[in-house]
Amino acid sequence: MTASRRPRIGDGSLAKALILGLVLLTSALIIVGPLVVIFVEALKLGLETYARNLTAPDTAHAVWLTIATALLAVPINTAFGIAAAYAIAKFEFRGKNLLIALVELPFSISPIVAGVAYLFVYGAQGWFGPILQANGIKIMFAYPAIVLASLFVTAPFVAREILPLMQAQGSQEEEAALSLGASGWRTLWSVTLPNIRWALLYGVLLTNARVMGEFGAVSVVSGSIRGVTNTLPLQIELLYQDYNAAGAFAAATVLAGIALLTIIGKLVVERMDPGAARGGAG
Amino acid sequence: MSRTVLPGFRLALGLTLAYLGLIVLLPLAALIWQAAGLGWERFAAVVTSPRALASFHITITAALGATAFNALFGLGLAWVLVRYEFPGKRLLDALVDVPFALPTAVAGVALTALFAANGWYGRLLEPLGITVAYAPLGIMAAMAFTSIPFVVRSVQPVLEDLSAEAEEAAETLGAGAWRTFRNVVFPAIFPAFLAGCSLAFARSLGEFGAVIFIAGNQPFRTEIAALLVFIRLEEYDYQAAAAIASVMLAAAFVMLLVVNAIQLWHLRYAREGR
């Protein structure tokens, strides 16, 4: 982008070499190092042990529970993200900034705090605990609580990814579609969503990675019952505490693989639509 | 109230509010309710107990260290990604999101393996007398890793939009590169930089998964506030858990206010700049 311009500060060869070298070295040590060590540790004892660790019944069950959680939580938070971004980007109303802050609230709350908060709603000593217990409905320390905690933690991701793009696009195209007689749902389906499809895809991928990897909130609400309510990240902790490092790292490769796929997804999205997958963090 | 003729405003806003109420606000209200039920004296006794105070101190110190690291590293990453062309630039840009995509528990075991006395990094650091794993530095390393993206992603777009003219003018007037950076570039990106740092700090305060693997978790030395909440829960001391968790929640709200104030200031700053 800056190639044809006059040199700007920091473009001198010494400054550039120094800054670039330091940043690349730190990135290699801090970002790439942890990814590499997971696979090295998991495969240290050979492929056979790795395969055996992955197919151990408790780990296999944890993989299954993690997928089941994502299958429910990801579509729900995708729908929520689209609704929230649509309301915020396409309309003017009072309290909009407050609503944006509310959508992003889970970002700054500790997952442990989220887990404890859920305990005080659905747990035995929580608001709805006695009623739920009387009717034989189990939410805490079971699948529903794992899904609820995951929903809390990953609520902002889809909205965060698509909101800047929707705001930049305005609503002229939707107005044109409506004036040509398309229904509201039709307009959403064939104008609004196709316009944001790449950013939406990355938002969904990131949500999925976070749901599958959520640890703090889920460790409070799941009860970590071995082979019953242990998700993959909890299983990693359990194996690790059992001094089964190879098993823990084998389970970790599954989640690291999902993280790598998410990053590859981002590269693809950037290629399809430069500028679509930005945001995310700040 | 709506400006456009688009349909679905009531439905979209209604769904958003109902969902936020059920998934986010209801549990937080229950937590505050529970903490309030303690009464002031008992609440104060729990959160000012020596062990709780120590955990707050450890958490805040480590979060400050992690944020300082990310302030420098994040600024450097943003600078490199915006200003320089080099092979693998797109890959580096994507890699910045790794701490978001990689589960915190996985990051925790990976960092522990790297920094343990016999690990790749620990082997080099231990002879120098630097212990990271199972020490306060380890908490800092874990927090730093999980909050890498915040400063980068806040500063990057602002740096991209910065015009070359002001810089060139400063250089024409004889300012050196460092002075130009300090007096022209840095003030322009400062609000975004500060917002990114605040987000990184807030995230570090609440980090749990990555920290507990590497920290060693000794009370009064390497026990973070989030872990103390967890321990109180396991002891069935729900009131103490609620009290400490509500202090953490309050800290998150304060940080959120700070970030929003910075962003408002940023907007005004940007408008005046034109």
XYZ file of N, CA, C and O in Angstrom, chain A residues 1-2 6 8-11 16 19-20 23-24 26-27 29-38 40 76-77 80 83-84 86-87 90-94 99 101-103 105-106 108-113 116-122 125 127-128 148 151-152 171 174-175 178 184-185 202 209-210 213 215-216 219-220 236-237 240 249 252 255-256 259 262-263 266-267 270-271 278-282, chain B residues 1-7 9 11-13 16-17 19-20 23-31 33-34 69 73 76-77 79-80 83-86 90-92 94-95 97-106 109-114 120-121 145 148-150 153-154 160 162-164 167-168 171 177 180-181 185 199 203 206 208-209 212-213 226 229-230 233 238 242 245 248-249 252-253 256:
760
model
N 0.824 -1.203 0.000
C 0.000 0.000 0.000
C 0.861 1.258 0.000
O 0.567 2.234 -0.652
N 1.957 1.191 0.794
C 2.803 2.363 0.935
C 3.977 2.309 -0.030
O 4.828 3.168 -0.009
N 6.395 8.257 -0.864
C 7.694 8.678 -0.348
C 7.967 7.929 0.942
O 7.046 7.569 1.649
N 8.393 6.994 4.649
C 7.878 7.590 5.876
C 8.758 7.161 7.036
O 9.664 6.358 6.861
N 8.478 7.715 8.209
C 9.346 7.395 9.336
C 9.340 5.891 9.596
O 8.325 5.222 9.417
N 10.465 5.402 10.008
C 10.581 3.973 10.283
C 10.834 3.181 9.019
O 10.925 1.960 9.059
N 10.944 3.853 7.851
C 11.181 3.134 6.609
C 12.670 2.961 6.305
O 13.018 2.249 5.374
N 13.787 -0.395 9.987
C 12.867 -1.428 9.510
C 13.353 -2.815 9.898
O 12.590 -3.633 10.408
N 12.908 -3.267 13.781
C 11.511 -3.424 14.235
C 10.935 -4.734 13.715
O 10.352 -5.523 14.467
N 11.107 -4.978 12.412
C 10.542 -6.187 11.810
C 11.141 -7.431 12.453
O 10.431 -8.376 12.786
N 9.733 -7.938 16.040
C 8.327 -8.363 16.034
C 8.195 -9.800 15.536
O 7.467 -10.605 16.129
N 8.918 -10.132 14.464
C 8.820 -11.492 13.928
C 9.365 -12.518 14.917
O 8.777 -13.581 15.112
N 9.529 -12.223 18.250
C 8.588 -12.350 19.359
C 7.362 -13.155 18.934
O 6.873 -14.004 19.678
N 6.851 -12.889 17.725
C 5.679 -13.637 17.247
C 5.993 -15.118 17.143
O 5.167 -15.958 17.520
N 8.179 -16.808 18.852
C 8.340 -17.395 20.182
C 7.004 -17.491 20.920
O 6.709 -18.499 21.562
N 6.200 -16.442 20.837
C 5.003 -16.353 21.677
C 3.750 -16.931 21.012
O 2.888 -17.492 21.671
N 3.632 -16.793 19.678
C 2.406 -17.270 19.023
C 2.620 -18.633 18.364
O 1.805 -19.540 18.517
N 3.734 -18.785 17.624
C 3.947 -20.040 16.893
C 4.458 -21.137 17.832
O 4.026 -22.292 17.741
N 5.359 -20.771 18.750
C 5.928 -21.746 19.681
C 4.883 -22.611 20.377
O 4.970 -23.847 20.334
N 3.882 -22.006 21.036
C 2.868 -22.809 21.727
C 2.133 -23.771 20.793
O 1.841 -24.907 21.176
N 1.860 -23.326 19.538
C 1.170 -24.214 18.597
C 2.030 -25.426 18.275
O 1.534 -26.557 18.231
N 3.314 -25.179 18.039
C 4.208 -26.264 17.642
C 4.392 -27.265 18.789
O 4.335 -28.472 18.595
N 4.584 -26.741 20.017
C 4.902 -27.621 21.139
C 3.764 -28.607 21.418
O 4.005 -29.742 21.842
N 2.522 -28.211 21.140
C 1.384 -29.102 21.367
C 1.528 -30.373 20.522
O 1.398 -31.498 21.023
N 4.269 -31.482 18.962
C 5.499 -32.211 19.281
C 5.284 -33.085 20.519
O 5.616 -34.275 20.521
N -27.356 -20.757 17.624
C -28.111 -19.792 18.446
C -27.383 -18.451 18.479
O -27.984 -17.392 18.259
N -26.085 -18.467 18.729
C -25.355 -17.198 18.803
C -25.167 -16.551 17.432
O -24.996 -15.329 17.353
N -28.457 -14.751 17.030
C -28.444 -13.577 17.903
C -27.553 -12.480 17.327
O -27.929 -11.304 17.285
N -29.299 -10.748 14.433
C -30.396 -9.885 14.899
C -29.844 -8.618 15.539
O -30.303 -7.505 15.245
N -28.834 -8.765 16.405
C -28.278 -7.602 17.097
C -27.617 -6.642 16.116
O -27.857 -5.428 16.160
N -28.189 -6.355 12.923
C -29.220 -5.781 12.049
C -29.896 -4.598 12.737
O -30.040 -3.520 12.165
N -30.283 -4.796 13.993
C -30.962 -3.722 14.735
C -30.033 -2.521 14.902
O -30.445 -1.367 14.721
N -28.855 -0.976 11.051
C -29.813 -0.493 10.057
C -30.823 0.503 10.618
O -31.629 1.044 9.876
N -30.830 0.729 11.925
C -31.845 1.614 12.498
C -31.215 2.593 13.472
O -30.146 2.343 14.017
N -31.923 3.722 13.664
C -31.511 4.691 14.672
C -32.472 4.600 15.842
O -33.682 4.592 15.655
N -31.952 4.500 17.039
C -32.838 4.497 18.208
C -32.060 4.956 19.427
O -30.820 4.958 19.434
N -32.812 5.369 20.447
C -32.165 5.835 21.668
C -31.536 4.664 22.410
O -32.067 3.559 22.391
N -26.735 -0.418 24.068
C -26.977 -1.765 23.541
C -25.674 -2.382 23.019
O -25.385 -3.557 23.280
N -22.680 -1.697 24.056
C -21.885 -2.053 25.239
C -22.387 -3.359 25.853
O -21.605 -4.202 26.285
N -23.725 -3.530 25.876
C -24.314 -4.748 26.445
C -23.934 -5.979 25.632
O -23.622 -7.035 26.188
N -23.964 -5.838 24.300
C -23.615 -6.968 23.438
C -22.170 -7.393 23.688
O -21.845 -8.572 23.700
N -20.495 -6.912 26.455
C -20.228 -7.125 27.883
C -19.515 -8.444 28.192
O -18.544 -8.447 28.955
N -19.965 -9.589 27.620
C -19.309 -10.848 27.981
C -17.809 -10.881 27.680
O -17.073 -11.642 28.308
N -15.602 -8.727 28.521
C -14.768 -8.250 29.624
C -15.091 -8.932 30.952
O -14.541 -8.562 31.979
N -16.012 -9.894 30.930
C -16.328 -10.590 32.180
C -15.589 -11.920 32.236
O -15.574 -12.676 31.271
N -14.968 -12.195 33.366
C -14.236 -13.441 33.530
C -15.162 -14.643 33.346
O -16.275 -14.653 33.855
N -14.707 -15.645 32.590
C -15.527 -16.843 32.426
C -15.910 -17.482 33.766
O -17.004 -18.054 33.891
N -15.039 -17.351 34.757
C -15.357 -17.905 36.074
C -16.551 -17.158 36.677
O -17.477 -17.764 37.232
N -16.551 -15.838 36.546
C -17.668 -15.035 37.052
C -18.958 -15.453 36.348
O -20.011 -15.608 36.976
N -20.134 -18.817 37.807
C -20.704 -18.648 39.146
C -22.089 -18.002 39.054
O -23.030 -18.403 39.743
N -22.208 -17.013 38.153
C -23.490 -16.322 37.988
C -24.577 -17.311 37.582
O -25.689 -17.282 38.115
N -24.253 -18.228 36.666
C -25.236 -19.230 36.250
C -25.628 -20.165 37.388
O -26.779 -20.586 37.497
N -24.656 -20.444 38.249
C -24.930 -21.300 39.406
C -26.028 -20.684 40.281
O -26.862 -21.389 40.835
N -26.004 -19.338 40.382
C -26.967 -18.658 41.243
C -28.326 -18.462 40.568
O -29.240 -17.914 41.156
N -28.436 -18.893 39.296
C -29.751 -18.887 38.647
C -30.352 -20.293 38.681
O -31.465 -20.496 39.144
N -29.590 -21.273 38.198
C -30.144 -22.615 38.003
C -29.650 -23.653 39.009
O -30.135 -24.775 39.024
N -28.834 -23.715 45.019
C -28.989 -22.551 45.878
C -29.337 -21.310 45.057
O -29.286 -20.199 45.558
N -31.848 -18.990 42.108
C -33.230 -18.509 42.045
C -34.217 -19.589 41.615
O -35.245 -19.788 42.225
N -33.891 -20.299 40.522
C -34.842 -21.268 39.964
C -34.538 -22.694 40.422
O -35.242 -23.620 40.050
N -25.526 -23.231 28.028
C -25.824 -21.867 28.494
C -24.547 -21.076 28.772
O -24.408 -19.921 28.354
N -22.959 -20.108 25.599
C -23.698 -19.027 24.950
C -23.277 -17.679 25.515
O -23.071 -16.714 24.782
N -23.168 -17.603 26.848
C -22.776 -16.354 27.503
C -21.420 -15.888 26.988
O -21.253 -14.752 26.544
N -28.198 0.984 4.102
C -29.360 0.162 3.768
C -29.969 0.475 2.404
O -31.115 0.127 2.161
N -31.069 -2.733 0.505
C -32.280 -3.323 1.061
C -33.508 -2.526 0.639
O -34.540 -3.084 0.276
N -33.371 -1.183 0.672
C -34.507 -0.339 0.279
C -34.892 -0.586 -1.171
O -36.076 -0.641 -1.510
N -36.787 -3.841 -1.382
C -38.139 -3.716 -0.842
C -39.040 -2.971 -1.830
O -40.203 -3.338 -2.029
N -39.648 -8.695 3.625
C -38.562 -8.422 4.566
C -37.618 -9.592 4.700
O -36.397 -9.441 4.651
N -38.168 -10.809 4.841
C -37.331 -12.004 5.006
C -36.523 -12.273 3.752
O -35.362 -12.636 3.804
N -16.500 -15.907 9.071
C -15.407 -15.858 10.036
C -15.936 -15.727 11.460
O -15.400 -16.347 12.390
N -14.853 -21.992 17.476
C -13.591 -22.277 18.161
C -13.701 -21.940 19.650
O -13.225 -22.679 20.510
N -14.363 -20.831 19.975
C -14.494 -20.424 21.371
C -15.423 -21.358 22.141
O -15.178 -21.673 23.304
N -13.718 -24.540 22.870
C -12.575 -24.407 23.753
C -12.873 -23.783 25.096
O -11.972 -23.628 25.915
N -13.372 -23.013 28.750
C -12.875 -23.798 29.877
C -13.432 -23.291 31.218
O -14.112 -24.020 31.932
N -13.165 -22.009 31.535
C -13.509 -21.491 32.863
C -14.982 -21.609 33.208
O -15.344 -22.204 34.228
N -16.143 -25.193 33.350
C -15.633 -25.985 34.474
C -16.438 -25.708 35.747
O -16.537 -26.570 36.608
N -17.052 -24.518 35.854
C -17.898 -24.244 37.015
C -19.250 -24.940 36.894
O -19.726 -25.564 37.835
N -8.731 -32.260 29.014
C -7.294 -31.945 28.962
C -6.762 -31.696 30.369
O -5.718 -32.221 30.762
N -7.508 -30.921 31.153
C -7.061 -30.624 32.515
C -6.982 -31.898 33.354
O -6.036 -32.130 34.094
N -4.115 -34.009 32.410
C -2.898 -33.326 32.836
C -2.656 -33.543 34.323
O -1.537 -33.773 34.762
N -1.955 -33.747 25.750
C -1.544 -33.076 24.522
C -2.240 -33.669 23.300
O -2.524 -32.964 22.346
N -5.371 -32.054 23.214
C -5.167 -30.641 22.861
C -4.969 -30.450 21.364
O -5.335 -29.404 20.820
N -8.205 -29.562 19.545
C -8.618 -28.161 19.658
C -7.653 -27.231 18.935
O -8.069 -26.234 18.339
N -6.351 -27.556 18.984
C -5.381 -26.732 18.246
C -5.646 -26.846 16.749
O -5.532 -25.854 16.016
N -8.424 -24.598 15.944
C -7.940 -23.214 15.931
C -7.208 -22.918 14.624
O -7.410 -21.861 14.017
N -9.594 -22.432 11.892
C -10.209 -21.110 12.004
C -9.308 -20.057 11.379
O -9.770 -19.175 10.647
N -8.003 -20.162 11.641
C -7.050 -19.194 11.091
C -6.967 -19.332 9.571
O -6.935 -18.341 8.846
N -9.816 -17.709 8.117
C -9.641 -16.256 8.052
C -8.832 -15.854 6.812
O -9.152 -14.879 6.139
N -7.778 -16.621 6.522
C -6.965 -16.332 5.331
C -7.819 -16.433 4.067
O -7.722 -15.593 3.166
N -10.222 -13.479 3.908
C -9.511 -12.253 3.520
C -9.269 -12.226 2.008
O -9.326 -11.178 1.374
N -8.967 -13.403 1.450
C -8.708 -13.472 0.016
C -9.995 -13.217 -0.771
O -9.981 -12.520 -1.779
N -11.994 -8.382 9.839
C -11.121 -7.562 10.649
C -11.684 -7.648 12.064
O -12.128 -8.657 12.501
N -11.654 -6.498 12.766
C -12.306 -6.467 14.069
C -11.904 -7.639 14.928
O -10.735 -7.872 15.146
N -12.866 -8.406 15.342
C -12.554 -9.547 16.196
C -12.201 -9.128 17.597
O -12.943 -9.379 18.528
N -11.110 -8.444 17.724
C -10.638 -8.123 19.062
C -11.148 -6.796 19.583
O -11.941 -6.728 20.498
N -10.681 -5.739 19.018
C -10.902 -4.429 19.637
C -12.051 -3.687 19.065
O -13.129 -3.625 19.459
N -39.663 5.591 15.363
C -38.322 5.966 15.776
C -37.302 5.660 14.703
O -36.263 6.291 14.617
N -37.608 4.666 13.838
C -36.587 4.243 12.895
C -36.462 5.243 11.756
O -37.420 5.883 11.360
N -35.242 5.336 11.226
C -34.928 6.312 10.185
C -35.268 5.737 8.820
O -35.731 6.452 7.936
N -35.041 4.448 8.658
C -35.237 3.840 7.353
C -36.602 3.163 7.288
O -37.304 3.046 8.287
N -36.941 2.714 6.072
C -38.233 2.053 5.888
C -38.090 0.546 6.039
O -39.017 -0.193 5.812
N -36.893 0.085 6.409
C -36.663 -1.349 6.518
C -37.584 -1.980 7.559
O -37.807 -1.394 8.617
N -38.089 -3.173 7.275
C -38.940 -3.848 8.263
C -38.086 -4.598 9.276
O -36.869 -4.698 9.123
N -37.535 -4.040 12.552
C -36.826 -3.380 13.647
C -37.274 -3.920 14.996
O -36.469 -4.314 15.837
N -38.777 -6.715 15.718
C -38.417 -8.127 15.892
C -36.933 -8.268 16.246
O -36.574 -8.943 17.217
N -36.072 -7.583 15.480
C -34.629 -7.718 15.708
C -34.243 -7.172 17.081
O -33.500 -7.820 17.831
N -34.760 -5.979 17.411
C -34.400 -5.389 18.695
C -35.001 -6.201 19.845
O -34.353 -6.433 20.866
N -32.979 -9.322 20.345
C -31.679 -8.990 20.935
C -31.811 -8.730 22.428
O -31.044 -9.262 23.238
N -32.804 -7.911 22.789
C -32.977 -7.557 24.199
C -33.386 -8.762 25.030
O -32.886 -8.972 26.136
N -32.810 -11.905 24.435
C -31.693 -12.831 24.538
C -30.645 -12.329 25.531
O -30.191 -13.076 26.395
N -30.306 -11.040 25.407
C -29.323 -10.474 26.332
C -29.835 -10.562 27.767
O -29.079 -10.851 28.699
N -29.648 -14.466 28.756
C -28.338 -15.123 28.751
C -27.291 -14.329 29.537
O -26.411 -14.896 30.169
N -27.367 -12.992 29.492
C -26.306 -12.194 30.114
C -26.770 -11.519 31.408
O -26.134 -11.656 32.461
N -27.885 -10.799 31.344
C -28.263 -9.960 32.491
C -28.849 -10.762 33.649
O -28.565 -10.473 34.811
N -29.671 -11.776 33.342
C -30.273 -12.575 34.421
C -29.227 -13.215 35.324
O -29.274 -13.048 36.551
N -28.238 -13.913 34.765
C -27.213 -14.489 35.655
C -26.430 -13.441 36.435
O -26.138 -13.647 37.624
N -26.092 -12.311 35.789
C -25.328 -11.289 36.490
C -26.148 -10.716 37.640
O -25.622 -10.451 38.729
N -27.463 -10.539 37.394
C -28.339 -10.039 38.456
C -28.373 -11.027 39.618
O -28.344 -10.643 40.792
N -28.437 -12.319 39.294
C -28.466 -13.347 40.343
C -27.193 -13.309 41.178
O -27.230 -13.473 42.406
N -26.066 -13.070 40.504
C -24.784 -13.007 41.221
C -24.764 -11.811 42.176
O -24.379 -11.940 43.344
N -27.327 -10.231 43.399
C -28.328 -10.516 44.432
C -27.717 -11.379 45.541
O -27.869 -11.105 46.732
N -27.025 -12.415 45.124
C -26.416 -13.345 46.078
C -25.367 -12.639 46.939
O -25.308 -12.820 48.150
N 3.559 -5.605 28.359
C 4.163 -6.371 27.270
C 3.375 -6.188 25.975
O 3.933 -5.911 24.916
N 4.479 -4.947 22.279
C 4.425 -5.967 21.231
C 3.266 -5.677 20.271
O 3.405 -5.787 19.047
N 4.107 -2.790 18.059
C 5.076 -3.241 17.058
C 4.398 -4.060 15.972
O 4.638 -3.859 14.779
N 3.503 -4.995 16.375
C 2.795 -5.826 15.404
C 1.946 -4.968 14.477
O 1.961 -5.147 13.255
N 2.290 -1.833 13.754
C 3.183 -1.023 12.919
C 3.704 -1.830 11.730
O 3.645 -1.409 10.581
N 4.198 -3.042 12.021
C 4.757 -3.912 10.997
C 3.687 -4.304 9.968
O 3.934 -4.298 8.761
N 2.764 -0.811 8.002
C 3.772 -0.013 7.312
C 4.732 -0.783 6.423
O 5.341 -0.214 5.541
N 4.937 -2.076 6.704
C 5.975 -2.792 5.968
C 5.377 -3.836 5.044
O 4.319 -4.398 5.306
N 6.093 -4.099 3.937
C 5.757 -5.214 3.061
C 6.806 -6.293 3.276
O 8.000 -6.005 3.241
N 6.387 -7.511 3.520
C 7.360 -8.602 3.683
C 6.651 -9.912 3.423
O 5.416 -9.996 3.531
N 0.430 -11.642 5.310
C -0.949 -12.087 5.515
C -1.031 -13.160 6.601
O -1.942 -13.177 7.421
N -0.041 -14.059 6.587
C -0.018 -15.143 7.566
C 0.149 -14.559 8.967
O -0.551 -14.948 9.909
N 1.057 -13.597 9.120
C 1.275 -12.976 10.425
C 0.000 -12.292 10.892
O -0.394 -12.406 12.060
N -3.032 -13.113 10.174
C -3.975 -14.140 10.616
C -3.533 -14.748 11.948
O -4.355 -15.044 12.810
N -2.216 -14.903 12.123
C -1.699 -15.531 13.348
C -2.024 -14.696 14.599
O -2.090 -15.233 15.702
N -4.715 -13.676 15.451
C -5.969 -14.171 16.021
C -5.836 -15.520 16.726
O -6.807 -16.006 17.307
N -4.656 -16.133 16.673
C -4.475 -17.447 17.307
C -4.910 -17.452 18.778
O -5.634 -18.347 19.218
N -4.509 -16.453 19.584
C -4.920 -16.493 20.996
C -6.437 -16.442 21.186
O -6.940 -16.843 22.234
N -7.155 -15.952 20.177
C -8.619 -15.967 20.248
C -9.182 -17.325 19.879
O -10.183 -17.764 20.434
N -8.543 -17.976 18.899
C -9.070 -19.236 18.388
C -8.596 -20.436 19.210
O -9.246 -21.460 19.253
N -7.435 -20.282 19.863
C -6.881 -21.404 20.631
C -7.490 -21.404 22.041
O -7.419 -20.411 22.749
N -8.098 -22.529 22.451
C -8.706 -22.584 23.785
C -7.697 -22.247 24.883
O -6.517 -22.612 24.778
N -8.164 -21.578 25.929
C -7.247 -21.124 26.974
C -6.573 -22.300 27.670
O -5.406 -22.209 28.039
N -7.286 -23.414 27.827
C -6.679 -24.570 28.490
C -5.536 -25.120 27.657
O -4.492 -25.539 28.186
N -5.714 -25.116 26.338
C -4.665 -25.594 25.438
C -3.457 -24.667 25.512
O -2.303 -25.113 25.590
N -1.527 -25.477 28.781
C -0.621 -26.637 28.796
C 0.568 -26.399 27.883
O 1.694 -26.798 28.187
N 0.339 -25.698 26.754
C 1.436 -25.444 25.817
C 2.475 -24.517 26.449
O 3.685 -24.790 26.379
N 2.033 -23.437 27.090
C 2.980 -22.498 27.703
C 3.729 -23.168 28.848
O 4.932 -22.938 29.041
N 3.030 -24.015 29.609
C 3.696 -24.723 30.696
C 4.795 -25.622 30.149
O 5.908 -25.665 30.686
N 4.487 -26.341 29.043
C 5.487 -27.219 28.443
C 6.693 -26.416 27.963
O 7.831 -26.861 28.092
N 6.436 -25.223 27.430
C 7.546 -24.403 26.911
C 8.417 -23.847 28.026
O 9.639 -23.817 27.931
N 11.518 -26.048 26.120
C 12.361 -25.353 25.144
C 12.841 -23.995 25.655
O 13.984 -23.623 25.464
N 11.931 -23.238 26.278
C 12.313 -21.904 26.750
C 12.891 -21.972 28.166
O 13.833 -21.268 28.499
N -0.263 -13.912 26.602
C -0.624 -14.674 25.415
C -2.094 -14.486 25.063
O -2.435 -14.177 23.929
N -3.083 -10.953 23.420
C -2.293 -10.369 22.319
C -3.154 -9.582 21.318
O -2.788 -8.476 20.929
N -4.316 -10.123 20.880
C -4.986 -9.439 19.758
C -5.515 -8.033 20.071
O -5.713 -7.248 19.157
N -5.736 -7.706 21.350
C -6.493 -6.482 21.647
C -5.808 -5.204 21.178
O -6.425 -4.386 20.494
N -5.434 -5.087 17.183
C -6.662 -4.850 16.424
C -7.267 -3.484 16.704
O -8.065 -2.994 15.923
N -6.926 -2.856 17.828
C -7.405 -1.498 18.092
C -6.587 -0.481 17.310
O -7.124 0.462 16.737
N -3.734 2.656 9.794
C -3.975 2.560 8.356
C -4.549 3.861 7.810
O -4.221 4.291 6.709
N -4.134 6.843 8.951
C -3.305 8.021 9.210
C -2.694 8.535 7.893
O -2.093 7.774 7.157
N -2.846 9.822 7.616
C -2.317 10.354 6.364
C -0.817 10.599 6.486
O -0.294 10.839 7.576
N -0.146 10.563 5.355
C 1.303 10.737 5.334
C 1.684 12.211 5.499
O 2.818 12.523 5.846
N 3.123 13.627 8.867
C 4.467 13.098 9.089
C 5.479 13.810 8.214
O 6.560 14.198 8.659
N 5.117 13.984 6.934
C 6.041 14.636 6.000
C 6.291 16.075 6.415
O 7.423 16.564 6.351
N 8.718 16.161 9.216
C 10.079 15.878 8.773
C 10.674 17.041 7.983
O 11.852 17.348 8.098
N 13.021 11.159 12.940
C 12.004 10.111 12.894
C 11.384 9.878 14.274
O 10.163 9.763 14.415
N 9.170 12.760 15.267
C 7.947 12.728 14.459
C 6.990 11.673 14.996
O 5.782 11.903 15.117
N 7.556 10.513 15.356
C 6.697 9.459 15.898
C 6.063 9.915 17.211
O 4.858 9.793 17.417
N 2.695 10.926 15.173
C 2.019 9.636 14.974
C 1.389 9.138 16.276
O 0.206 8.797 16.321
N -8.688 -2.988 27.183
C -9.346 -4.265 26.899
C -8.434 -5.429 27.273
O -8.878 -6.415 27.860
N -9.287 -8.199 30.102
C -9.277 -9.616 29.768
C -8.292 -10.376 30.676
O -8.574 -11.471 31.156
N -9.496 -11.278 34.197
C -10.444 -12.377 34.330
C -9.923 -13.710 33.829
O -10.600 -14.728 33.959
N -8.517 -17.283 33.263
C -8.511 -18.407 34.194
C -7.814 -19.618 33.575
O -6.782 -20.077 34.065
N -8.344 -20.093 32.459
C -7.876 -21.341 31.860
C -6.383 -21.405 31.614
O -5.716 -22.359 32.025
N -4.151 -21.156 35.218
C -4.060 -22.148 36.291
C -3.089 -23.288 35.999
O -2.591 -23.927 36.914
N -2.802 -23.537 34.705
C -1.863 -24.608 34.388
C -0.427 -24.221 34.722
O 0.358 -25.027 35.181
N -9.614 -15.359 40.157
C -10.571 -16.273 39.530
C -10.451 -17.676 40.124
O -11.455 -18.361 40.334
N -12.151 -17.894 43.557
C -13.595 -18.078 43.397
C -13.900 -19.558 43.211
O -14.778 -20.132 43.863
N -13.139 -20.180 42.334
C -13.337 -21.586 42.014
C -13.121 -22.467 43.248
O -13.894 -23.388 43.522
N -15.988 -22.240 45.655
C -17.118 -23.023 45.154
C -16.946 -24.492 45.499
O -17.889 -25.161 45.932
N -20.514 -20.814 48.975
C -21.064 -20.063 47.851
C -21.070 -18.565 48.098
O -20.921 -17.771 47.183
N -19.475 -15.806 45.749
C -20.274 -14.710 45.194
C -19.617 -13.362 45.477
O -19.588 -12.479 44.611
N -16.417 -13.002 43.318
C -16.820 -12.887 41.909
C -17.437 -11.519 41.639
O -17.223 -10.932 40.576
N -14.825 -8.982 41.105
C -14.278 -9.098 39.749
C -15.232 -8.506 38.716
O -14.808 -7.867 37.754
N -16.537 -8.729 38.947
C -17.537 -8.169 38.034
C -17.485 -6.643 38.066
O -17.531 -5.983 37.029
N -14.648 -5.421 36.108
C -14.923 -5.490 34.666
C -15.771 -4.302 34.229
O -15.526 -3.703 33.182
N -16.778 -3.935 35.037
C -17.638 -2.795 34.698
C -16.832 -1.498 34.674
O -17.009 -0.660 33.786
N -14.859 -1.368 31.583
C -15.740 -1.107 30.446
C -16.053 0.378 30.345
O -16.056 0.965 29.256
